[in-house]
Amino acid sequence: MSWQQRFRQALDQRRAADGWRQRRIIDEQTTRTLHSGGRCYHHFSSNDYLGLTRHPAVIAAWQQGAALTGAGAGASGHVTGYHRQHADLEAQLADWLGYERALLFISGFAANQAVIHLLGEKNDRILADKLSHASLLDAASHSPAQLRRFSHNAPESLAARLASPCEGETLVVTEGIFSMDGDSAPLAALAQQTRQAGGWLLVDDAHGIGVVGEQGRGSCWQHGVRPELQVITFGKAFGVSGAALLCDADTADYFLQFSRHLIYSTAMPAAQAFALQAALHEVQQGEALRQRLQQNIRHFRRGAASLPWQLMDSESAIQPLLVGENSEAVALSARLAEAGCWVSAIRPPTVPPGTARLRITLTAAHRPEDIDRLLEALHDAAG
Ligand SMILES: *Cc1c(COP(=O)(O)O)cnc(C)c1O
């Protein structure tokens, strides 16, 4: 089959399954509102949980940083791309989360790929929660290490996997708060079992960092665990972009010597690292924002309890409504758009077949009346 035939067949299948993904041009957006196609919507599909993308201090830091250091880093960190702003941010992150070292990556996707790529060797095994992010599972499925998945948020399923012998090292992988379900991993139980078996735990806390835990230190802090490896990302609650790996000094040195993702890739702009320092400051001081977000979550869940679609078991900013069929999820999303509310439908393969859903995200920037509008639109659509 030629490339062309292969592509056409795959695209036809996508369309037939109501799985077609379409990018929309966004003309303008804040955390609360979104302008697209000449209309203005209430925005419920942003991961900007604290509203920091629009924070004046973060924007000013990026502008000042660019004026001071230029638009781009100029090279890989191993050449001349590692600026004072990167080093300061790494030190602040390590200190904040209680690790010896932090290493910056250009994205969470790259950080996860780098970790899995570097750690998994022949005879090792990677035991991952089966709902782990694509960046983790993809890398693990290409790793020479053996990949086994355990049942979602099920320490007993992990225990059963750990009980079978392994010649090499064991890396256990989970998210802190799951990106498509919004539920939290039982980190204390997972960490204890992993330690007992002599393995290492990697927690990807893309959706917990900044949002939960004292000073926004995330899911691990909230659950009182300190995994050997933690990946945090800056595209969500930090309102910017990029990621960091938190680890001990030897691990950081090993990455700096051997991680191709760090060595053969241009460092994030120093201005971005400077903006991230400002965002970190806002996250640390963000108790009021976190409280407002929690109020919004409670408000939404109270109002959504009587809807015909299953509200998933989530206390986080991610509040999915389980719809089931792709076509129904797409139709409901379109119906809400007509009513002025922007909510993305999430379909397989991002989620398991038959579990298409609306992924509603709430933020600290939403006002109670925004949430009332959404609830009204949902009840109308149900009715
Ligand atoms: C968003 C996300 C990533 C990817 O992070 P980027 O910085 O957007 O590349 C990784 N893991 C999880 C759980 C995520 O939700």
GROMACS .gro file of C-alpha atoms and ligand atoms in nm:
model
  398
    1MET     CA    1   0.000   0.000   0.000
    2SER     CA    2   0.139   0.343  -0.090
    3TRP     CA    3   0.164   0.624   0.163
    4GLN     CA    4  -0.123   0.793  -0.018
    5GLN     CA    5  -0.348   0.487   0.000
    6ARG     CA    6  -0.257   0.433   0.363
    7PHE     CA    7  -0.338   0.792   0.453
    8ARG     CA    8  -0.666   0.793   0.265
    9GLN     CA    9  -0.780   0.471   0.429
   10ALA     CA   10  -0.693   0.594   0.779
   11LEU     CA   11  -0.862   0.930   0.719
   12ASP     CA   12  -1.176   0.763   0.587
   13GLN     CA   13  -1.192   0.541   0.893
   14ARG     CA   14  -1.153   0.843   1.120
   15ARG     CA   15  -1.439   1.024   0.954
   16ALA     CA   16  -1.665   0.720   0.956
   17ALA     CA   17  -1.609   0.673   1.330
   18ASP     CA   18  -1.703   1.036   1.412
   19GLY     CA   19  -1.347   1.067   1.531
   20TRP     CA   20  -1.234   1.351   1.303
   21ARG     CA   21  -1.023   1.606   1.490
   22GLN     CA   22  -1.035   1.963   1.383
   23ARG     CA   23  -0.834   2.261   1.492
   24ARG     CA   24  -1.031   2.581   1.524
   25ILE     CA   25  -0.875   2.919   1.476
   26ILE     CA   26  -0.904   3.114   1.798
   27ASP     CA   27  -0.905   3.486   1.730
   28GLU     CA   28  -0.874   3.590   2.088
   29GLN     CA   29  -0.910   3.433   2.429
   30THR     CA   30  -0.887   3.495   2.797
   31THR     CA   31  -0.920   3.221   3.055
   32ARG     CA   32  -1.297   3.285   3.070
   33THR     CA   33  -1.385   3.376   2.715
   34LEU     CA   34  -1.295   3.268   2.365
   35HIS     CA   35  -1.359   3.435   2.028
   36SER     CA   36  -1.376   3.214   1.722
   37GLY     CA   37  -1.561   3.232   1.391
   38GLY     CA   38  -1.708   3.571   1.476
   39ARG     CA   39  -1.863   3.454   1.802
   40CYS     CA   40  -1.775   3.488   2.167
   41TYR     CA   41  -1.801   3.185   2.396
   42HIS     CA   42  -1.772   3.107   2.764
   43HIS     CA   43  -1.452   2.906   2.775
   44PHE     CA   44  -1.452   2.567   2.951
   45SER     CA   45  -1.166   2.396   2.773
   46SER     CA   46  -0.860   2.571   2.907
   47ASN     CA   47  -0.593   2.416   3.128
   48ASP     CA   48  -0.501   2.762   3.253
   49TYR     CA   49  -0.637   2.664   3.594
   50LEU     CA   50  -0.520   2.971   3.785
   51GLY     CA   51  -0.565   3.222   3.503
   52LEU     CA   52  -0.192   3.298   3.487
   53THR     CA   53  -0.160   3.319   3.106
   54ARG     CA   54  -0.302   3.667   3.141
   55HIS     CA   55  -0.129   3.765   3.463
   56PRO     CA   56   0.037   4.105   3.420
   57ALA     CA   57   0.347   4.004   3.616
   58VAL     CA   58   0.401   3.694   3.402
   59ILE     CA   59   0.355   3.887   3.077
   60ALA     CA   60   0.582   4.168   3.195
   61ALA     CA   61   0.852   3.920   3.294
   62TRP     CA   62   0.841   3.760   2.950
   63GLN     CA   63   0.866   4.101   2.784
   64GLN     CA   64   1.150   4.217   3.007
   65GLY     CA   65   1.323   3.884   2.967
   66ALA     CA   66   1.307   3.908   2.589
   67ALA     CA   67   1.437   4.265   2.592
   68LEU     CA   68   1.723   4.156   2.816
   69THR     CA   69   1.819   3.816   2.676
   70GLY     CA   70   1.676   3.807   2.322
   71ALA     CA   71   1.392   3.613   2.172
   72GLY     CA   72   1.556   3.271   2.177
   73ALA     CA   73   1.815   3.078   2.378
   74GLY     CA   74   2.043   3.054   2.076
   75ALA     CA   75   2.160   2.697   2.128
   76SER     CA   76   2.121   2.379   2.325
   77GLY     CA   77   2.187   2.412   2.696
   78HIS     CA   78   2.507   2.216   2.645
   79VAL     CA   79   2.643   2.473   2.404
   80THR     CA   80   2.555   2.832   2.495
   81GLY     CA   81   2.179   2.807   2.556
   82TYR     CA   82   2.189   2.773   2.935
   83HIS     CA   83   2.133   3.123   3.073
   84ARG     CA   84   2.129   3.265   3.423
   85GLN     CA   85   1.745   3.267   3.405
   86HIS     CA   86   1.736   2.890   3.345
   87ALA     CA   87   1.974   2.818   3.632
   88ASP     CA   88   1.779   3.040   3.872
   89LEU     CA   89   1.448   2.880   3.779
   90GLU     CA   90   1.590   2.528   3.822
   91ALA     CA   91   1.722   2.619   4.168
   92GLN     CA   92   1.389   2.772   4.270
   93LEU     CA   93   1.192   2.468   4.154
   94ALA     CA   94   1.421   2.220   4.331
   95ASP     CA   95   1.401   2.422   4.651
   96TRP     CA   96   1.022   2.461   4.628
   97LEU     CA   97   0.955   2.088   4.584
   98GLY     CA   98   1.233   1.955   4.807
   99TYR     CA   99   1.460   1.790   4.548
  100GLU     CA  100   1.832   1.820   4.493
  101ARG     CA  101   1.791   1.918   4.132
  102ALA     CA  102   1.549   2.029   3.862
  103LEU     CA  103   1.611   2.006   3.488
  104LEU     CA  104   1.413   2.213   3.239
  105PHE     CA  105   1.260   2.064   2.926
  106ILE     CA  106   1.090   2.234   2.634
  107SER     CA  107   0.761   2.050   2.701
  108GLY     CA  108   0.602   1.787   2.920
  109PHE     CA  109   0.590   1.558   2.621
  110ALA     CA  110   0.966   1.589   2.573
  111ALA     CA  111   1.037   1.544   2.946
  112ASN     CA  112   0.834   1.223   2.965
  113GLN     CA  113   0.992   1.084   2.650
  114ALA     CA  114   1.336   1.168   2.783
  115VAL     CA  115   1.279   0.998   3.118
  116ILE     CA  116   1.134   0.679   2.975
  117HIS     CA  117   1.390   0.670   2.694
  118LEU     CA  118   1.685   0.708   2.926
  119LEU     CA  119   1.576   0.481   3.211
  120GLY     CA  120   1.432   0.182   3.032
  121GLU     CA  121   1.697  -0.067   2.927
  122LYS     CA  122   1.677  -0.432   2.830
  123ASN     CA  123   1.563  -0.653   3.122
  124ASP     CA  124   1.406  -0.356   3.300
  125ARG     CA  125   1.033  -0.313   3.325
  126ILE     CA  126   0.797  -0.020   3.322
  127LEU     CA  127   0.469  -0.063   3.509
  128ALA     CA  128   0.231   0.213   3.409
  129ASP     CA  129  -0.124   0.302   3.508
  130LYS     CA  130  -0.319   0.213   3.196
  131LEU     CA  131  -0.460   0.565   3.166
  132SER     CA  132  -0.119   0.733   3.171
  133HIS     CA  133  -0.059   1.012   2.921
  134ALA     CA  134   0.030   0.921   2.561
  135SER     CA  135   0.377   1.073   2.601
  136LEU     CA  136   0.454   0.816   2.872
  137LEU     CA  137   0.289   0.512   2.715
  138ASP     CA  138   0.425   0.581   2.365
  139ALA     CA  139   0.780   0.610   2.492
  140ALA     CA  140   0.738   0.301   2.708
  141SER     CA  141   0.601   0.096   2.421
  142HIS     CA  142   0.914   0.179   2.217
  143SER     CA  143   1.147   0.113   2.508
  144PRO     CA  144   1.364  -0.200   2.523
  145ALA     CA  145   1.224  -0.238   2.875
  146GLN     CA  146   0.910  -0.445   2.911
  147LEU     CA  147   0.590  -0.239   2.941
  148ARG     CA  148   0.310  -0.375   3.158
  149ARG     CA  149   0.004  -0.169   3.242
  150PHE     CA  150  -0.179  -0.192   3.572
  151SER     CA  151  -0.548  -0.116   3.630
  152HIS     CA  152  -0.631   0.249   3.672
  153ASN     CA  153  -0.565   0.376   4.025
  154ALA     CA  154  -0.550   0.017   4.156
  155PRO     CA  155  -0.261  -0.050   4.397
  156GLU     CA  156  -0.365  -0.419   4.414
  157SER     CA  157  -0.319  -0.448   4.039
  158LEU     CA  158   0.027  -0.290   4.070
  159ALA     CA  159   0.107  -0.530   4.354
  160ALA     CA  160   0.021  -0.826   4.133
  161ARG     CA  161   0.255  -0.695   3.862
  162LEU     CA  162   0.532  -0.626   4.110
  163ALA     CA  163   0.504  -0.980   4.246
  164SER     CA  164   0.628  -1.131   3.921
  165PRO     CA  165   1.007  -1.146   3.903
  166CYS     CA  166   1.219  -0.902   3.701
  167GLU     CA  167   1.592  -0.924   3.635
  168GLY     CA  168   1.644  -0.551   3.591
  169GLU     CA  169   1.508  -0.232   3.742
  170THR     CA  170   1.141  -0.143   3.786
  171LEU     CA  171   0.994   0.197   3.705
  172VAL     CA  172   0.636   0.259   3.817
  173VAL     CA  173   0.458   0.535   3.625
  174THR     CA  174   0.145   0.730   3.709
  175GLU     CA  175  -0.008   1.074   3.684
  176GLY     CA  176  -0.091   1.275   3.996
  177ILE     CA  177  -0.427   1.394   3.861
  178PHE     CA  178  -0.537   1.218   3.544
  179SER     CA  179  -0.577   1.443   3.246
  180MET     CA  180  -0.891   1.292   3.095
  181ASP     CA  181  -1.065   1.163   3.409
  182GLY     CA  182  -0.968   1.428   3.663
  183ASP     CA  183  -0.927   1.175   3.942
  184SER     CA  184  -0.625   1.149   4.173
  185ALA     CA  185  -0.384   0.858   4.195
  186PRO     CA  186  -0.354   0.681   4.533
  187LEU     CA  187   0.004   0.801   4.552
  188ALA     CA  188   0.078   0.690   4.910
  189ALA     CA  189  -0.012   0.328   4.834
  190LEU     CA  190   0.165   0.327   4.497
  191ALA     CA  191   0.480   0.480   4.647
  192GLN     CA  192   0.488   0.234   4.934
  193GLN     CA  193   0.452  -0.069   4.709
  194THR     CA  194   0.709   0.060   4.466
  195ARG     CA  195   0.960   0.119   4.744
  196GLN     CA  196   0.893  -0.223   4.896
  197ALA     CA  197   0.970  -0.383   4.561
  198GLY     CA  198   1.289  -0.177   4.523
  199GLY     CA  199   1.160   0.018   4.224
  200TRP     CA  200   1.142   0.385   4.139
  201LEU     CA  201   0.825   0.590   4.105
  202LEU     CA  202   0.770   0.852   3.835
  203VAL     CA  203   0.476   1.087   3.889
  204ASP     CA  204   0.366   1.313   3.603
  205ASP     CA  205   0.183   1.592   3.786
  206ALA     CA  206   0.087   1.807   3.487
  207HIS     CA  207  -0.258   1.875   3.634
  208GLY     CA  208  -0.177   1.881   4.004
  209ILE     CA  209   0.118   2.117   4.015
  210GLY     CA  210   0.011   2.468   4.112
  211VAL     CA  211  -0.343   2.351   4.181
  212VAL     CA  212  -0.326   2.131   4.491
  213GLY     CA  213  -0.097   2.101   4.794
  214GLU     CA  214   0.044   2.369   5.018
  215GLN     CA  215   0.176   2.661   4.809
  216GLY     CA  216   0.055   2.470   4.503
  217ARG     CA  217   0.329   2.210   4.539
  218GLY     CA  218   0.109   1.951   4.374
  219SER     CA  219  -0.026   1.601   4.420
  220CYS     CA  220   0.287   1.444   4.570
  221TRP     CA  221   0.309   1.707   4.840
  222GLN     CA  222  -0.064   1.675   4.905
  223HIS     CA  223  -0.033   1.297   4.949
  224GLY     CA  224   0.287   1.319   5.153
  225VAL     CA  225   0.502   1.126   4.906
  226ARG     CA  226   0.832   1.212   4.743
  227PRO     CA  227   0.879   0.999   4.433
  228GLU     CA  228   1.231   0.951   4.295
  229LEU     CA  229   1.120   1.125   3.975
  230GLN     CA  230   0.861   1.392   3.928
  231VAL     CA  231   0.769   1.566   3.603
  232ILE     CA  232   0.585   1.896   3.629
  233THR     CA  233   0.463   2.095   3.332
  234PHE     CA  234   0.420   2.469   3.284
  235GLY     CA  235   0.153   2.476   3.014
  236LYS     CA  236  -0.133   2.430   3.257
  237ALA     CA  237  -0.156   2.602   3.597
  238PHE     CA  238   0.168   2.795   3.530
  239GLY     CA  239   0.002   2.947   3.226
  240VAL     CA  240   0.318   2.938   3.013
  241SER     CA  241   0.477   2.625   2.864
  242GLY     CA  242   0.771   2.393   2.927
  243ALA     CA  243   0.839   2.131   3.192
  244ALA     CA  244   1.084   2.020   3.458
  245LEU     CA  245   1.213   1.692   3.593
  246LEU     CA  246   1.274   1.687   3.969
  247CYS     CA  247   1.529   1.433   4.087
  248ASP     CA  248   1.846   1.376   4.289
  249ALA     CA  249   2.191   1.506   4.190
  250ASP     CA  250   2.323   1.184   4.037
  251THR     CA  251   2.011   1.140   3.827
  252ALA     CA  252   2.035   1.500   3.703
  253ASP     CA  253   2.400   1.450   3.610
  254TYR     CA  254   2.313   1.128   3.428
  255PHE     CA  255   2.049   1.314   3.226
  256LEU     CA  256   2.287   1.597   3.145
  257GLN     CA  257   2.545   1.350   3.017
  258PHE     CA  258   2.317   1.111   2.830
  259SER     CA  259   1.972   1.255   2.759
  260ARG     CA  260   1.952   1.322   2.386
  261HIS     CA  261   1.638   1.530   2.441
  262LEU     CA  262   1.848   1.780   2.636
  263ILE     CA  263   2.168   1.763   2.435
  264TYR     CA  264   2.031   1.782   2.081
  265SER     CA  265   1.756   2.039   2.127
  266THR     CA  266   1.757   2.417   2.164
  267ALA     CA  267   1.692   2.526   2.521
  268MET     CA  268   1.370   2.711   2.603
  269PRO     CA  269   1.411   3.087   2.559
  270ALA     CA  270   1.568   3.249   2.864
  271ALA     CA  271   1.280   3.497   2.857
  272GLN     CA  272   1.043   3.206   2.905
  273ALA     CA  273   1.244   3.087   3.205
  274PHE     CA  274   1.217   3.440   3.344
  275ALA     CA  275   0.839   3.442   3.285
  276LEU     CA  276   0.824   3.105   3.459
  277GLN     CA  277   0.995   3.252   3.765
  278ALA     CA  278   0.718   3.511   3.780
  279ALA     CA  279   0.455   3.239   3.732
  280LEU     CA  280   0.615   3.032   4.008
  281HIS     CA  281   0.590   3.330   4.241
  282GLU     CA  282   0.219   3.369   4.158
  283VAL     CA  283   0.163   2.995   4.207
  284GLN     CA  284   0.333   3.005   4.547
  285GLN     CA  285   0.124   3.305   4.653
  286GLY     CA  286  -0.187   3.168   4.485
  287GLU     CA  287  -0.390   3.044   4.783
  288ALA     CA  288  -0.682   3.275   4.700
  289LEU     CA  289  -0.684   3.154   4.339
  290ARG     CA  290  -0.681   2.792   4.450
  291GLN     CA  291  -0.971   2.859   4.686
  292ARG     CA  292  -1.171   3.026   4.413
  293LEU     CA  293  -1.108   2.730   4.187
  294GLN     CA  294  -1.228   2.489   4.458
  295GLN     CA  295  -1.545   2.698   4.502
  296ASN     CA  296  -1.607   2.684   4.129
  297ILE     CA  297  -1.559   2.307   4.126
  298ARG     CA  298  -1.810   2.261   4.410
  299HIS     CA  299  -2.056   2.497   4.243
  300PHE     CA  300  -2.037   2.304   3.917
  301ARG     CA  301  -2.068   1.959   4.075
  302ARG     CA  302  -2.369   2.063   4.279
  303GLY     CA  303  -2.544   2.192   3.969
  304ALA     CA  304  -2.446   1.901   3.746
  305ALA     CA  305  -2.547   1.619   3.983
  306SER     CA  306  -2.894   1.582   3.830
  307LEU     CA  307  -2.779   1.569   3.467
  308PRO     CA  308  -2.844   1.245   3.275
  309TRP     CA  309  -2.475   1.206   3.192
  310GLN     CA  310  -2.243   1.056   3.449
  311LEU     CA  311  -2.033   1.310   3.631
  312MET     CA  312  -1.700   1.139   3.682
  313ASP     CA  313  -1.543   1.087   4.022
  314SER     CA  314  -1.325   1.397   4.018
  315GLU     CA  315  -1.257   1.670   4.269
  316SER     CA  316  -1.016   1.845   4.038
  317ALA     CA  317  -1.049   2.125   3.785
  318ILE     CA  318  -1.112   1.857   3.523
  319GLN     CA  319  -1.482   1.766   3.537
  320PRO     CA  320  -1.562   1.521   3.258
  321LEU     CA  321  -1.918   1.428   3.170
  322LEU     CA  322  -1.928   1.074   3.040
  323VAL     CA  323  -2.141   1.059   2.726
  324GLY     CA  324  -2.041   0.729   2.564
  325GLU     CA  325  -2.077   0.738   2.187
  326ASN     CA  326  -1.857   0.965   1.976
  327SER     CA  327  -2.148   1.107   1.776
  328GLU     CA  328  -2.338   1.197   2.094
  329ALA     CA  329  -2.039   1.366   2.250
  330VAL     CA  330  -1.979   1.569   1.934
  331ALA     CA  331  -2.348   1.662   1.913
  332LEU     CA  332  -2.358   1.772   2.277
  333SER     CA  333  -2.045   1.981   2.229
  334ALA     CA  334  -2.208   2.147   1.925
  335ARG     CA  335  -2.527   2.207   2.120
  336LEU     CA  336  -2.334   2.378   2.398
  337ALA     CA  337  -2.149   2.590   2.143
  338GLU     CA  338  -2.484   2.708   2.008
  339ALA     CA  339  -2.568   2.812   2.361
  340GLY     CA  340  -2.240   3.005   2.382
  341CYS     CA  341  -2.031   2.759   2.584
  342TRP     CA  342  -1.708   2.614   2.446
  343VAL     CA  343  -1.649   2.259   2.573
  344SER     CA  344  -1.438   2.008   2.381
  345ALA     CA  345  -1.554   1.653   2.318
  346ILE     CA  346  -1.282   1.396   2.389
  347ARG     CA  347  -1.297   1.075   2.191
  348PRO     CA  348  -1.096   0.758   2.140
  349PRO     CA  349  -0.808   0.694   2.104
  350THR     CA  350  -0.748   0.966   2.365
  351VAL     CA  351  -0.995   0.780   2.591
  352PRO     CA  352  -1.110   0.414   2.578
  353PRO     CA  353  -1.374   0.323   2.315
  354GLY     CA  354  -1.730   0.385   2.431
  355THR     CA  355  -1.625   0.648   2.686
  356ALA     CA  356  -1.639   0.965   2.474
  357ARG     CA  357  -1.690   1.258   2.703
  358LEU     CA  358  -1.709   1.629   2.742
  359ARG     CA  359  -1.398   1.745   2.916
  360ILE     CA  360  -1.511   2.047   3.114
  361THR     CA  361  -1.231   2.239   3.280
  362LEU     CA  362  -1.286   2.500   3.545
  363THR     CA  363  -1.046   2.774   3.644
  364ALA     CA  364  -1.001   3.034   3.914
  365ALA     CA  365  -1.089   3.298   3.656
  366HIS     CA  366  -1.446   3.172   3.609
  367ARG     CA  367  -1.720   3.363   3.784
  368PRO     CA  368  -2.022   3.189   3.935
  369GLU     CA  369  -2.240   3.329   3.656
  370ASP     CA  370  -2.016   3.165   3.392
  371ILE     CA  371  -2.074   2.830   3.556
  372ASP     CA  372  -2.447   2.897   3.582
  373ARG     CA  373  -2.454   2.961   3.207
  374LEU     CA  374  -2.287   2.627   3.141
  375LEU     CA  375  -2.519   2.442   3.378
  376GLU     CA  376  -2.821   2.603   3.215
  377ALA     CA  377  -2.698   2.500   2.869
  378LEU     CA  378  -2.636   2.143   2.989
  379HIS     CA  379  -2.980   2.116   3.149
  380ASP     CA  380  -3.140   2.254   2.831
  381ALA     CA  381  -2.950   2.001   2.620
  382ALA     CA  382  -3.061   1.722   2.851
  383GLY     CA  383  -3.418   1.834   2.859
  384LIG     C1  384  -0.036   1.810   2.899
  384LIG     C2  385   0.028   1.687   2.952
  384LIG     C3  386   0.157   1.650   2.915
  384LIG     C4  387   0.232   1.721   2.806
  384LIG     O1  388   0.282   1.840   2.852
  384LIG     P1  389   0.317   1.953   2.743
  384LIG     O2  390   0.400   2.047   2.819
  384LIG     O3  391   0.185   2.008   2.700
  384LIG     O4  392   0.390   1.885   2.632
  384LIG     C5  393   0.215   1.543   2.979
  384LIG     N1  394   0.149   1.471   3.071
  384LIG     C6  395   0.023   1.501   3.105
  384LIG     C7  396  -0.045   1.419   3.207
  384LIG     C8  397  -0.042   1.609   3.045
  384LIG     O5  398  -0.168   1.636   3.076
   0.00000   0.00000   0.00000
